[in-house]
Amino acid sequence: MSIFEYNGSALIAMVGKNCFAIASDRRLGVQLQTIATDFQRIYKIHDKVFLGLSGLGTDAQTLYQRLVFRHKLYQLREERDMKPETFASLVSALLYEKRFGPYFCQPVIAGLGDEDKPFICTMDSIGAKELAKDFVVAGTASESLYGACEAMFKPDMEPEELFEIVSQALLSSVDRDCLSGWGGHVYVVTPTEVRERILKGRMD
Amino acid sequence: MECVFGLVGNGFAIVVADTSAVHSILVHKSNEDKIMVLDSHKLIAASGEPGDRVHFTEYIQKNVALYQFRNGIPLTTAAAANFTRGELATALRKNPYSVNILMAGYDKEIGPSLYYIDYIATLHKVDKGAFGYGSYFSLSMMDRHFHSGMSLEEAIDLVDKCIIEIRSRLVVAPPNFVIKIVDKDGAREYAWRESIKDASVVSA
């Protein structure tokens, strides 16, 4: 089994009208065994930048700690928060530093940039950025997620509709993947508020 | 195969470990204590490579004591768990420790807590956790009978159910187990569950 499939994960980020949604599954497993059903994969870097980390759990935790450290230093020096584009470049650089001994993670970054324009991107485990205008996916269920998102996505969705679409895409994809699932965790972020919701799907 | 499991009850946390020291087909001893008392209110139940297990847990114990000497206050369970994860993560790509850990602790404001730390430094706070082949049986028993806020009698009853299950269903089931508890009165040994007593040394 691949090292990326050791813990199991599923992540989506999708762009709406002046908002974005980022969602993950909640399973933490060790190959075939489920250890926990409340594992957190999405982290808030600051009010307008969210980071999702799929792949190996230990590397996701280590990478998150390093990124929070770098962001806090940035905040101290620049006296402001990082823009999502800048944060994505930081993640990419940190990952490429370990080019010949990489972190086994695939990050998904979502944020509101200048003038609250939604920004999403994903990258592979060595930092190759993939910017998208509509949606990005990562994790063991990524192939199903691509299909579901492509079918359900519409441009310029309002936050409520975006939440529905992201939830349906996530749940239907993780139901076809034995390594991810056990519910969902969805954040819908607009310039004024962040709504966090837990989904209950097939608990298997 | 080593069996370690634990759960959180009402104002206490319990960890149970088998007590066999095994080398290939030979059982060196059946009263090896694999649950170390980290400090007054923390327990660390470890399973894995015997040399690594003893060396790593002693290293953590001494560093936790050093923090208390230097700073005058003890570490919280969460802090000790994060420190342990950090040490495992740093060693992971250099000189990895093959030790799985369940850390149980009691903090005055927070109450009891249990942390699952596997050998590749994946950290997660759990209500019930287990390692080894025994986990297939003990986790399932706990999934069926566990509820949050169990009393001590109920928890010990569940522990005994798990031990019975392991003894009857695991092909190379360890004969003896040690149960340790941590609550507001501290970390201490609760009981042994022995089905084979080591023969006492015959005097000349």
mmCIF file of C-alpha atoms in Angstrom:
data_model
loop_
_atom_site.group_PDB
_atom_site.id
_atom_site.type_symbol
_atom_site.label_atom_id
_atom_site.label_comp_id
_atom_site.label_asym_id
_atom_site.label_seq_id
_atom_site.Cartn_x
_atom_site.Cartn_y
_atom_site.Cartn_z
ATOM 1 C CA MET A 1 0.000 0.000 0.000
ATOM 2 C CA SER A 2 1.262 3.476 -0.843
ATOM 3 C CA ILE A 3 2.442 5.704 1.999
ATOM 4 C CA PHE A 4 -0.103 8.320 0.873
ATOM 5 C CA GLU A 5 -2.878 5.828 1.551
ATOM 6 C CA TYR A 6 -1.694 4.839 5.030
ATOM 7 C CA ASN A 7 -4.053 7.099 6.993
ATOM 8 C CA GLY A 8 -6.762 7.850 4.371
ATOM 9 C CA SER A 9 -8.105 11.312 3.585
ATOM 10 C CA ALA A 10 -10.389 13.353 1.340
ATOM 11 C CA LEU A 11 -10.291 17.101 0.743
ATOM 12 C CA ILE A 12 -12.194 19.548 -1.475
ATOM 13 C CA ALA A 13 -12.000 23.290 -1.932
ATOM 14 C CA MET A 14 -14.500 25.072 -4.151
ATOM 15 C CA VAL A 15 -15.007 28.669 -5.245
ATOM 16 C CA GLY A 16 -18.354 30.464 -5.049
ATOM 17 C CA LYS A 17 -19.533 34.036 -5.450
ATOM 18 C CA ASN A 18 -17.222 36.078 -3.178
ATOM 19 C CA CYS A 19 -16.845 33.042 -0.958
ATOM 20 C CA PHE A 20 -15.214 29.634 -0.868
ATOM 21 C CA ALA A 21 -15.821 26.302 0.807
ATOM 22 C CA ILE A 22 -13.239 23.845 2.060
ATOM 23 C CA ALA A 23 -14.260 20.406 3.250
ATOM 24 C CA SER A 24 -12.645 17.209 4.495
ATOM 25 C CA ASP A 25 -13.589 13.777 5.754
ATOM 26 C CA ARG A 26 -13.046 12.873 9.429
ATOM 27 C CA ARG A 27 -11.510 9.401 9.400
ATOM 28 C CA LEU A 28 -8.103 8.656 10.870
ATOM 29 C CA GLY A 29 -7.086 5.127 10.008
ATOM 30 C CA VAL A 30 -4.066 2.888 10.068
ATOM 31 C CA GLN A 31 -4.476 1.003 6.795
ATOM 32 C CA LEU A 32 -7.574 -1.139 7.243
ATOM 33 C CA GLN A 33 -8.254 -0.171 10.872
ATOM 34 C CA THR A 34 -10.143 2.998 11.869
ATOM 35 C CA ILE A 35 -8.589 4.730 14.864
ATOM 36 C CA ALA A 36 -10.720 7.856 15.173
ATOM 37 C CA THR A 37 -13.709 9.502 13.519
ATOM 38 C CA ASP A 38 -13.023 13.097 14.517
ATOM 39 C CA PHE A 39 -9.644 13.799 12.985
ATOM 40 C CA GLN A 40 -9.063 17.370 11.887
ATOM 41 C CA ARG A 41 -7.548 17.917 8.463
ATOM 42 C CA ILE A 42 -8.444 21.563 7.844
ATOM 43 C CA TYR A 43 -6.645 24.277 9.788
ATOM 44 C CA LYS A 44 -7.295 27.995 9.979
ATOM 45 C CA ILE A 45 -4.113 29.932 9.339
ATOM 46 C CA HIS A 46 -5.935 33.223 9.762
ATOM 47 C CA ASP A 47 -9.493 34.477 9.189
ATOM 48 C CA LYS A 48 -9.105 34.450 5.428
ATOM 49 C CA VAL A 49 -6.732 31.552 4.748
ATOM 50 C CA PHE A 50 -7.513 27.900 5.375
ATOM 51 C CA LEU A 51 -5.177 24.974 4.830
ATOM 52 C CA GLY A 52 -6.210 21.369 4.305
ATOM 53 C CA LEU A 53 -3.584 18.642 4.500
ATOM 54 C CA SER A 54 -4.223 15.180 3.073
ATOM 55 C CA GLY A 55 -1.896 12.203 3.054
ATOM 56 C CA LEU A 56 0.233 10.867 5.906
ATOM 57 C CA GLY A 57 -1.095 12.143 9.252
ATOM 58 C CA THR A 58 2.259 12.609 10.946
ATOM 59 C CA ASP A 59 3.658 14.692 8.076
ATOM 60 C CA ALA A 60 0.422 16.707 7.946
ATOM 61 C CA GLN A 61 0.839 17.550 11.645
ATOM 62 C CA THR A 62 4.544 18.360 11.297
ATOM 63 C CA LEU A 63 3.933 20.493 8.199
ATOM 64 C CA TYR A 64 1.080 22.349 9.894
ATOM 65 C CA GLN A 65 3.287 23.178 12.888
ATOM 66 C CA ARG A 66 6.076 24.464 10.619
ATOM 67 C CA LEU A 67 3.624 26.575 8.596
ATOM 68 C CA VAL A 68 2.008 28.116 11.665
ATOM 69 C CA PHE A 69 5.492 28.994 12.913
ATOM 70 C CA ARG A 70 6.418 30.650 9.619
ATOM 71 C CA HIS A 71 3.114 32.515 9.450
ATOM 72 C CA LYS A 72 3.456 33.820 13.008
ATOM 73 C CA LEU A 73 6.947 35.099 12.205
ATOM 74 C CA TYR A 74 5.566 36.757 9.075
ATOM 75 C CA GLN A 75 2.840 38.418 11.165
ATOM 76 C CA LEU A 76 5.437 39.735 13.621
ATOM 77 C CA ARG A 77 7.677 41.121 10.875
ATOM 78 C CA GLU A 78 5.050 42.458 8.460
ATOM 79 C CA GLU A 79 2.342 43.310 11.026
ATOM 80 C CA ARG A 80 -0.302 41.838 8.754
ATOM 81 C CA ASP A 81 -1.688 38.475 7.661
ATOM 82 C CA MET A 82 -0.351 36.568 4.669
ATOM 83 C CA LYS A 83 -2.260 36.690 1.436
ATOM 84 C CA PRO A 84 -3.400 33.257 0.227
ATOM 85 C CA GLU A 85 -1.192 33.480 -2.884
ATOM 86 C CA THR A 86 1.831 34.184 -0.698
ATOM 87 C CA PHE A 87 0.915 31.392 1.690
ATOM 88 C CA ALA A 88 0.639 28.965 -1.206
ATOM 89 C CA SER A 89 4.127 29.941 -2.351
ATOM 90 C CA LEU A 90 5.409 29.406 1.195
ATOM 91 C CA VAL A 91 3.902 25.906 1.316
ATOM 92 C CA SER A 92 5.351 25.113 -2.092
ATOM 93 C CA ALA A 93 8.830 26.259 -1.010
ATOM 94 C CA LEU A 94 8.707 24.261 2.241
ATOM 95 C CA LEU A 95 7.700 21.135 0.353
ATOM 96 C CA TYR A 96 10.387 21.502 -2.331
ATOM 97 C CA GLU A 97 13.032 21.948 0.393
ATOM 98 C CA LYS A 98 12.477 18.263 1.086
ATOM 99 C CA ARG A 99 12.601 17.289 -2.586
ATOM 100 C CA PHE A 100 14.657 14.127 -2.022
ATOM 101 C CA GLY A 101 12.997 13.109 1.229
ATOM 102 C CA PRO A 102 9.519 14.640 0.923
ATOM 103 C CA TYR A 103 6.606 15.157 3.272
ATOM 104 C CA PHE A 104 3.947 12.683 2.174
ATOM 105 C CA CYS A 105 1.181 15.278 2.068
ATOM 106 C CA GLN A 106 -0.957 16.923 -0.539
ATOM 107 C CA PRO A 107 -2.059 20.358 0.684
ATOM 108 C CA VAL A 108 -5.165 22.257 -0.371
ATOM 109 C CA ILE A 109 -5.076 25.996 0.253
ATOM 110 C CA ALA A 110 -8.165 28.189 0.119
ATOM 111 C CA GLY A 111 -8.451 31.854 0.954
ATOM 112 C CA LEU A 112 -9.858 35.279 0.229
ATOM 113 C CA GLY A 113 -7.222 37.484 -1.375
ATOM 114 C CA ASP A 114 -7.203 41.142 -2.331
ATOM 115 C CA GLU A 115 -10.714 42.633 -2.508
ATOM 116 C CA ASP A 116 -11.929 39.340 -1.010
ATOM 117 C CA LYS A 117 -11.472 37.476 -4.272
ATOM 118 C CA PRO A 118 -11.592 33.730 -3.578
ATOM 119 C CA PHE A 119 -8.361 31.810 -4.194
ATOM 120 C CA ILE A 120 -7.857 28.047 -4.171
ATOM 121 C CA CYS A 121 -4.933 25.879 -5.068
ATOM 122 C CA THR A 122 -3.507 22.444 -4.467
ATOM 123 C CA MET A 123 -0.055 20.996 -4.923
ATOM 124 C CA ASP A 124 1.630 17.634 -4.995
ATOM 125 C CA SER A 125 3.953 16.397 -2.284
ATOM 126 C CA ILE A 126 6.958 18.240 -3.705
ATOM 127 C CA GLY A 127 5.258 21.593 -4.127
ATOM 128 C CA ALA A 128 4.047 21.741 -7.743
ATOM 129 C CA LYS A 129 1.234 24.285 -7.522
ATOM 130 C CA GLU A 130 -2.000 23.774 -9.349
ATOM 131 C CA LEU A 131 -4.175 26.896 -9.413
ATOM 132 C CA ALA A 132 -7.789 26.431 -10.368
ATOM 133 C CA LYS A 133 -10.711 28.748 -10.834
ATOM 134 C CA ASP A 134 -13.416 26.300 -9.831
ATOM 135 C CA PHE A 135 -12.399 23.495 -7.468
ATOM 136 C CA VAL A 136 -9.437 21.477 -6.258
ATOM 137 C CA VAL A 137 -9.394 18.047 -4.612
ATOM 138 C CA ALA A 138 -6.902 15.855 -2.784
ATOM 139 C CA GLY A 139 -6.681 12.580 -0.915
ATOM 140 C CA THR A 140 -7.356 8.885 -1.427
ATOM 141 C CA ALA A 141 -10.791 9.632 -2.894
ATOM 142 C CA SER A 142 -9.454 12.263 -5.320
ATOM 143 C CA GLU A 143 -10.551 10.518 -8.521
ATOM 144 C CA SER A 144 -14.134 10.194 -7.326
ATOM 145 C CA LEU A 145 -13.972 13.751 -6.034
ATOM 146 C CA TYR A 146 -12.895 15.096 -9.441
ATOM 147 C CA GLY A 147 -15.844 13.405 -11.087
ATOM 148 C CA ALA A 148 -18.380 14.523 -8.501
ATOM 149 C CA CYS A 149 -17.174 18.129 -8.485
ATOM 150 C CA GLU A 150 -17.062 18.356 -12.276
ATOM 151 C CA ALA A 151 -20.632 17.131 -12.484
ATOM 152 C CA MET A 152 -22.072 19.304 -9.718
ATOM 153 C CA PHE A 153 -20.086 22.543 -10.001
ATOM 154 C CA LYS A 154 -21.648 25.798 -11.227
ATOM 155 C CA PRO A 155 -19.844 29.147 -11.279
ATOM 156 C CA ASP A 156 -20.881 31.970 -8.897
ATOM 157 C CA MET A 157 -22.802 29.982 -6.317
ATOM 158 C CA GLU A 158 -24.077 31.676 -3.185
ATOM 159 C CA PRO A 159 -22.724 30.347 0.148
ATOM 160 C CA GLU A 160 -25.775 28.214 0.973
ATOM 161 C CA GLU A 161 -25.844 26.516 -2.407
ATOM 162 C CA LEU A 162 -22.063 26.130 -2.359
ATOM 163 C CA PHE A 163 -22.326 24.354 0.991
ATOM 164 C CA GLU A 164 -24.896 21.912 -0.439
ATOM 165 C CA ILE A 165 -22.841 21.162 -3.540
ATOM 166 C CA VAL A 166 -19.568 20.679 -1.649
ATOM 167 C CA SER A 167 -21.257 18.431 0.923
ATOM 168 C CA GLN A 168 -22.920 16.261 -1.716
ATOM 169 C CA ALA A 169 -19.711 15.965 -3.737
ATOM 170 C CA LEU A 170 -17.684 15.031 -0.643
ATOM 171 C CA LEU A 171 -20.132 12.492 0.765
ATOM 172 C CA SER A 172 -20.830 10.747 -2.522
ATOM 173 C CA SER A 173 -17.096 10.410 -3.255
ATOM 174 C CA VAL A 174 -15.985 9.162 0.157
ATOM 175 C CA ASP A 175 -18.760 6.560 0.079
ATOM 176 C CA ARG A 176 -16.875 4.923 -2.786
ATOM 177 C CA ASP A 177 -13.551 4.980 -0.903
ATOM 178 C CA CYS A 178 -12.974 2.654 2.024
ATOM 179 C CA LEU A 179 -10.102 4.719 3.451
ATOM 180 C CA SER A 180 -11.967 7.982 3.878
ATOM 181 C CA GLY A 181 -15.345 8.969 5.254
ATOM 182 C CA TRP A 182 -16.943 8.760 8.707
ATOM 183 C CA GLY A 183 -18.617 12.125 8.233
ATOM 184 C CA GLY A 184 -17.486 15.449 6.879
ATOM 185 C CA HIS A 185 -16.243 18.788 8.082
ATOM 186 C CA VAL A 186 -17.207 21.785 5.912
ATOM 187 C CA TYR A 187 -16.097 25.404 6.279
ATOM 188 C CA VAL A 188 -17.892 28.040 4.176
ATOM 189 C CA VAL A 189 -15.989 31.318 4.293
ATOM 190 C CA THR A 190 -17.349 34.682 3.205
ATOM 191 C CA PRO A 191 -15.711 38.090 3.792
ATOM 192 C CA THR A 192 -17.817 38.569 6.917
ATOM 193 C CA GLU A 193 -18.112 35.161 8.541
ATOM 194 C CA VAL A 194 -16.850 31.590 8.707
ATOM 195 C CA ARG A 195 -19.477 28.859 9.050
ATOM 196 C CA GLU A 196 -18.242 25.493 10.216
ATOM 197 C CA ARG A 197 -20.541 22.496 9.841
ATOM 198 C CA ILE A 198 -20.171 18.797 10.596
ATOM 199 C CA LEU A 199 -21.802 16.376 8.158
ATOM 200 C CA LYS A 200 -23.145 12.997 9.056
ATOM 201 C CA GLY A 201 -22.809 10.566 6.176
ATOM 202 C CA ARG A 202 -22.481 6.810 6.006
ATOM 203 C CA MET A 203 -20.544 5.988 9.163
ATOM 204 C CA ASP A 204 -18.465 3.226 7.686
ATOM 205 C CA MET B 1 1.895 -10.012 20.128
ATOM 206 C CA GLU B 2 1.801 -6.988 22.434
ATOM 207 C CA CYS B 3 -1.603 -5.713 23.499
ATOM 208 C CA VAL B 4 -2.069 -2.211 24.843
ATOM 209 C CA PHE B 5 -5.394 -0.445 25.230
ATOM 210 C CA GLY B 6 -6.963 2.334 27.244
ATOM 211 C CA LEU B 7 -10.095 4.383 27.814
ATOM 212 C CA VAL B 8 -11.304 7.538 29.534
ATOM 213 C CA GLY B 9 -13.993 7.370 32.214
ATOM 214 C CA ASN B 10 -15.654 9.776 34.599
ATOM 215 C CA GLY B 11 -12.763 11.637 36.176
ATOM 216 C CA PHE B 12 -10.176 8.964 35.404
ATOM 217 C CA ALA B 13 -8.277 7.292 32.569
ATOM 218 C CA ILE B 14 -7.301 3.636 32.497
ATOM 219 C CA VAL B 15 -4.562 1.959 30.490
ATOM 220 C CA VAL B 16 -3.979 -1.768 30.233
ATOM 221 C CA ALA B 17 -0.950 -3.564 28.834
ATOM 222 C CA ASP B 18 0.078 -7.172 28.522
ATOM 223 C CA THR B 19 3.144 -8.182 30.510
ATOM 224 C CA SER B 20 4.955 -10.662 28.287
ATOM 225 C CA ALA B 21 8.523 -10.000 27.233
ATOM 226 C CA VAL B 22 8.860 -12.078 24.081
ATOM 227 C CA HIS B 23 11.822 -12.797 21.803
ATOM 228 C CA SER B 24 10.763 -14.730 18.699
ATOM 229 C CA ILE B 25 9.221 -17.942 20.102
ATOM 230 C CA LEU B 26 10.599 -17.568 23.606
ATOM 231 C CA VAL B 27 8.812 -15.827 26.478
ATOM 232 C CA HIS B 28 11.565 -14.302 28.602
ATOM 233 C CA LYS B 29 9.242 -13.197 31.388
ATOM 234 C CA SER B 30 5.523 -12.725 31.981
ATOM 235 C CA ASN B 31 5.619 -9.850 34.439
ATOM 236 C CA GLU B 32 7.227 -7.075 32.388
ATOM 237 C CA ASP B 33 5.631 -3.720 33.274
ATOM 238 C CA LYS B 34 5.053 -1.788 30.055
ATOM 239 C CA ILE B 35 3.178 1.115 31.617
ATOM 240 C CA MET B 36 5.525 3.760 32.935
ATOM 241 C CA VAL B 37 4.470 6.351 35.486
ATOM 242 C CA LEU B 38 5.613 9.538 33.804
ATOM 243 C CA ASP B 39 4.957 11.849 36.712
ATOM 244 C CA SER B 40 2.420 12.137 39.503
ATOM 245 C CA HIS B 41 -0.552 12.402 37.124
ATOM 246 C CA LYS B 42 0.562 10.810 33.858
ATOM 247 C CA LEU B 43 0.940 7.297 32.550
ATOM 248 C CA ILE B 44 2.624 6.158 29.376
ATOM 249 C CA ALA B 45 1.715 2.702 28.037
ATOM 250 C CA ALA B 46 4.140 1.723 25.315
ATOM 251 C CA SER B 47 4.348 -1.189 22.907
ATOM 252 C CA GLY B 48 6.925 -2.062 20.300
ATOM 253 C CA GLU B 49 10.616 -2.905 20.005
ATOM 254 C CA PRO B 50 11.682 -3.612 23.620
ATOM 255 C CA GLY B 51 14.956 -1.633 23.570
ATOM 256 C CA ASP B 52 13.322 1.385 21.914
ATOM 257 C CA ARG B 53 10.326 1.176 24.252
ATOM 258 C CA VAL B 54 12.364 1.317 27.447
ATOM 259 C CA HIS B 55 14.884 3.855 26.137
ATOM 260 C CA PHE B 56 12.325 6.215 24.625
ATOM 261 C CA THR B 57 9.873 6.185 27.539
ATOM 262 C CA GLU B 58 12.677 6.773 30.042
ATOM 263 C CA TYR B 59 13.918 9.656 27.878
ATOM 264 C CA ILE B 60 10.425 11.204 27.898
ATOM 265 C CA GLN B 61 10.076 10.637 31.649
ATOM 266 C CA LYS B 62 13.368 12.370 32.411
ATOM 267 C CA ASN B 63 12.583 15.307 30.140
ATOM 268 C CA VAL B 64 9.157 15.771 31.704
ATOM 269 C CA ALA B 65 10.846 15.800 35.132
ATOM 270 C CA LEU B 66 13.436 18.300 33.872
ATOM 271 C CA TYR B 67 10.681 20.669 32.724
ATOM 272 C CA GLN B 68 9.157 20.528 36.196
ATOM 273 C CA PHE B 69 12.505 21.245 37.845
ATOM 274 C CA ARG B 70 13.252 24.150 35.527
ATOM 275 C CA ASN B 71 9.841 25.757 35.515
ATOM 276 C CA GLY B 72 8.400 24.822 38.882
ATOM 277 C CA ILE B 73 5.160 23.507 37.413
ATOM 278 C CA PRO B 74 4.390 20.175 35.759
ATOM 279 C CA LEU B 75 3.546 19.813 32.089
ATOM 280 C CA THR B 76 -0.089 19.291 31.119
ATOM 281 C CA THR B 77 -0.959 15.979 29.497
ATOM 282 C CA ALA B 78 -1.464 17.687 26.139
ATOM 283 C CA ALA B 79 1.944 19.348 26.369
ATOM 284 C CA ALA B 80 3.656 16.086 27.312
ATOM 285 C CA ALA B 81 1.893 14.314 24.428
ATOM 286 C CA ASN B 82 2.963 17.003 21.976
ATOM 287 C CA PHE B 83 6.528 16.857 23.269
ATOM 288 C CA THR B 84 6.546 13.078 22.808
ATOM 289 C CA ARG B 85 5.169 13.428 19.285
ATOM 290 C CA GLY B 86 7.859 16.022 18.511
ATOM 291 C CA GLU B 87 10.635 13.675 19.627
ATOM 292 C CA LEU B 88 9.222 10.811 17.567
ATOM 293 C CA ALA B 89 8.756 13.069 14.528
ATOM 294 C CA THR B 90 12.311 14.439 14.711
ATOM 295 C CA ALA B 91 13.749 10.946 14.960
ATOM 296 C CA LEU B 92 11.448 9.587 12.242
ATOM 297 C CA ARG B 93 13.604 10.431 9.253
ATOM 298 C CA LYS B 94 16.930 9.841 10.993
ATOM 299 C CA ASN B 95 16.753 7.046 13.521
ATOM 300 C CA PRO B 96 13.137 6.036 14.050
ATOM 301 C CA TYR B 97 11.784 4.618 17.290
ATOM 302 C CA SER B 98 9.431 1.660 16.805
ATOM 303 C CA VAL B 99 7.280 2.504 19.824
ATOM 304 C CA ASN B 100 3.517 2.994 19.925
ATOM 305 C CA ILE B 101 2.272 5.019 22.877
ATOM 306 C CA LEU B 102 -0.950 5.620 24.741
ATOM 307 C CA MET B 103 -0.496 8.532 27.115
ATOM 308 C CA ALA B 104 -3.086 8.950 29.874
ATOM 309 C CA GLY B 105 -3.156 11.880 32.226
ATOM 310 C CA TYR B 106 -5.240 13.939 34.599
ATOM 311 C CA ASP B 107 -5.102 17.749 34.690
ATOM 312 C CA LYS B 108 -6.928 19.769 37.327
ATOM 313 C CA GLU B 109 -8.935 22.031 35.015
ATOM 314 C CA ILE B 110 -9.256 19.688 32.075
ATOM 315 C CA GLY B 111 -9.888 16.327 33.734
ATOM 316 C CA PRO B 112 -8.741 12.998 32.333
ATOM 317 C CA SER B 113 -7.417 12.617 28.794
ATOM 318 C CA LEU B 114 -5.922 9.913 26.603
ATOM 319 C CA TYR B 115 -3.573 10.483 23.675
ATOM 320 C CA TYR B 116 -2.860 8.018 20.869
ATOM 321 C CA ILE B 117 0.668 8.422 19.450
ATOM 322 C CA ASP B 118 1.739 5.844 16.930
ATOM 323 C CA TYR B 119 5.314 4.996 15.970
ATOM 324 C CA ILE B 120 5.368 7.402 13.018
ATOM 325 C CA ALA B 121 4.309 10.243 15.326
ATOM 326 C CA THR B 122 0.640 10.575 14.462
ATOM 327 C CA LEU B 123 -0.963 12.262 17.495
ATOM 328 C CA HIS B 124 -4.670 12.219 18.288
ATOM 329 C CA LYS B 125 -6.692 12.789 21.435
ATOM 330 C CA VAL B 126 -9.076 9.861 21.885
ATOM 331 C CA ASP B 127 -11.627 8.451 24.328
ATOM 332 C CA LYS B 128 -10.553 4.896 23.658
ATOM 333 C CA GLY B 129 -7.475 3.561 21.912
ATOM 334 C CA ALA B 130 -5.524 0.379 21.352
ATOM 335 C CA PHE B 131 -2.403 -0.987 19.656
ATOM 336 C CA GLY B 132 -1.309 -4.374 18.388
ATOM 337 C CA TYR B 133 -3.218 -7.443 17.231
ATOM 338 C CA GLY B 134 -5.219 -7.231 20.460
ATOM 339 C CA SER B 135 -6.641 -3.926 19.209
ATOM 340 C CA TYR B 136 -8.877 -5.738 16.730
ATOM 341 C CA PHE B 137 -10.684 -7.293 19.695
ATOM 342 C CA SER B 138 -10.378 -4.606 22.367
ATOM 343 C CA LEU B 139 -11.445 -1.730 20.077
ATOM 344 C CA SER B 140 -14.502 -3.657 18.937
ATOM 345 C CA MET B 141 -15.475 -4.512 22.526
ATOM 346 C CA MET B 142 -15.012 -0.876 23.498
ATOM 347 C CA ASP B 143 -17.021 0.338 20.486
ATOM 348 C CA ARG B 144 -19.888 -1.829 21.675
ATOM 349 C CA HIS B 145 -19.821 -1.141 25.433
ATOM 350 C CA PHE B 146 -18.093 2.209 25.930
ATOM 351 C CA HIS B 147 -20.030 5.381 26.669
ATOM 352 C CA SER B 148 -18.594 8.658 27.885
ATOM 353 C CA GLY B 149 -18.490 9.189 31.651
ATOM 354 C CA MET B 150 -18.282 5.540 32.670
ATOM 355 C CA SER B 151 -17.859 4.805 36.354
ATOM 356 C CA LEU B 152 -14.792 2.927 37.587
ATOM 357 C CA GLU B 153 -16.758 -0.309 38.071
ATOM 358 C CA GLU B 154 -18.175 -0.134 34.546
ATOM 359 C CA ALA B 155 -14.750 0.679 33.076
ATOM 360 C CA ILE B 156 -12.994 -2.202 34.865
ATOM 361 C CA ASP B 157 -15.812 -4.478 33.733
ATOM 362 C CA LEU B 158 -15.207 -3.371 30.147
ATOM 363 C CA VAL B 159 -11.451 -3.862 30.554
ATOM 364 C CA ASP B 160 -12.074 -7.406 31.790
ATOM 365 C CA LYS B 161 -14.394 -8.062 28.845
ATOM 366 C CA CYS B 162 -11.608 -6.944 26.491
ATOM 367 C CA ILE B 163 -9.026 -9.128 28.225
ATOM 368 C CA ILE B 164 -11.337 -12.156 28.027
ATOM 369 C CA GLU B 165 -11.882 -11.490 24.337
ATOM 370 C CA ILE B 166 -8.145 -11.196 23.663
ATOM 371 C CA ARG B 167 -7.400 -14.364 25.651
ATOM 372 C CA SER B 168 -10.028 -16.396 23.843
ATOM 373 C CA ARG B 169 -9.608 -15.095 20.277
ATOM 374 C CA LEU B 170 -5.954 -14.155 19.763
ATOM 375 C CA VAL B 171 -3.838 -17.142 18.772
ATOM 376 C CA VAL B 172 -0.719 -16.127 20.740
ATOM 377 C CA ALA B 173 -2.621 -14.354 23.476
ATOM 378 C CA PRO B 174 -0.522 -12.954 26.304
ATOM 379 C CA PRO B 175 -1.468 -14.592 29.627
ATOM 380 C CA ASN B 176 -1.043 -11.665 32.001
ATOM 381 C CA PHE B 177 -2.109 -8.003 31.977
ATOM 382 C CA VAL B 178 -1.465 -5.007 34.187
ATOM 383 C CA ILE B 179 -4.074 -2.272 34.695
ATOM 384 C CA LYS B 180 -3.055 1.220 35.736
ATOM 385 C CA ILE B 181 -5.273 4.183 36.471
ATOM 386 C CA VAL B 182 -4.812 7.948 36.664
ATOM 387 C CA ASP B 183 -7.290 10.297 38.347
ATOM 388 C CA LYS B 184 -7.256 13.324 40.628
ATOM 389 C CA ASP B 185 -5.399 11.320 43.264
ATOM 390 C CA GLY B 186 -2.569 10.498 40.886
ATOM 391 C CA ALA B 187 -1.226 7.743 38.684
ATOM 392 C CA ARG B 188 -1.014 4.291 40.207
ATOM 393 C CA GLU B 189 -1.218 0.592 39.555
ATOM 394 C CA TYR B 190 -4.781 -0.667 39.867
ATOM 395 C CA ALA B 191 -4.591 -4.437 39.410
ATOM 396 C CA TRP B 192 -2.986 -7.374 37.611
ATOM 397 C CA ARG B 193 -4.921 -9.967 35.678
ATOM 398 C CA GLU B 194 -2.739 -13.061 35.768
ATOM 399 C CA SER B 195 -3.446 -16.473 34.356
ATOM 400 C CA ILE B 196 0.153 -17.668 34.615
ATOM 401 C CA LYS B 197 2.330 -16.786 37.581
ATOM 402 C CA ASP B 198 6.105 -16.709 37.049
ATOM 403 C CA ALA B 199 7.736 -19.473 39.093
ATOM 404 C CA SER B 200 9.600 -17.980 42.046
ATOM 405 C CA VAL B 201 13.357 -18.553 42.119
ATOM 406 C CA VAL B 202 14.233 -21.728 43.964
ATOM 407 C CA SER B 203 16.795 -21.092 46.695
ATOM 408 C CA ALA B 204 19.773 -23.385 46.875
#
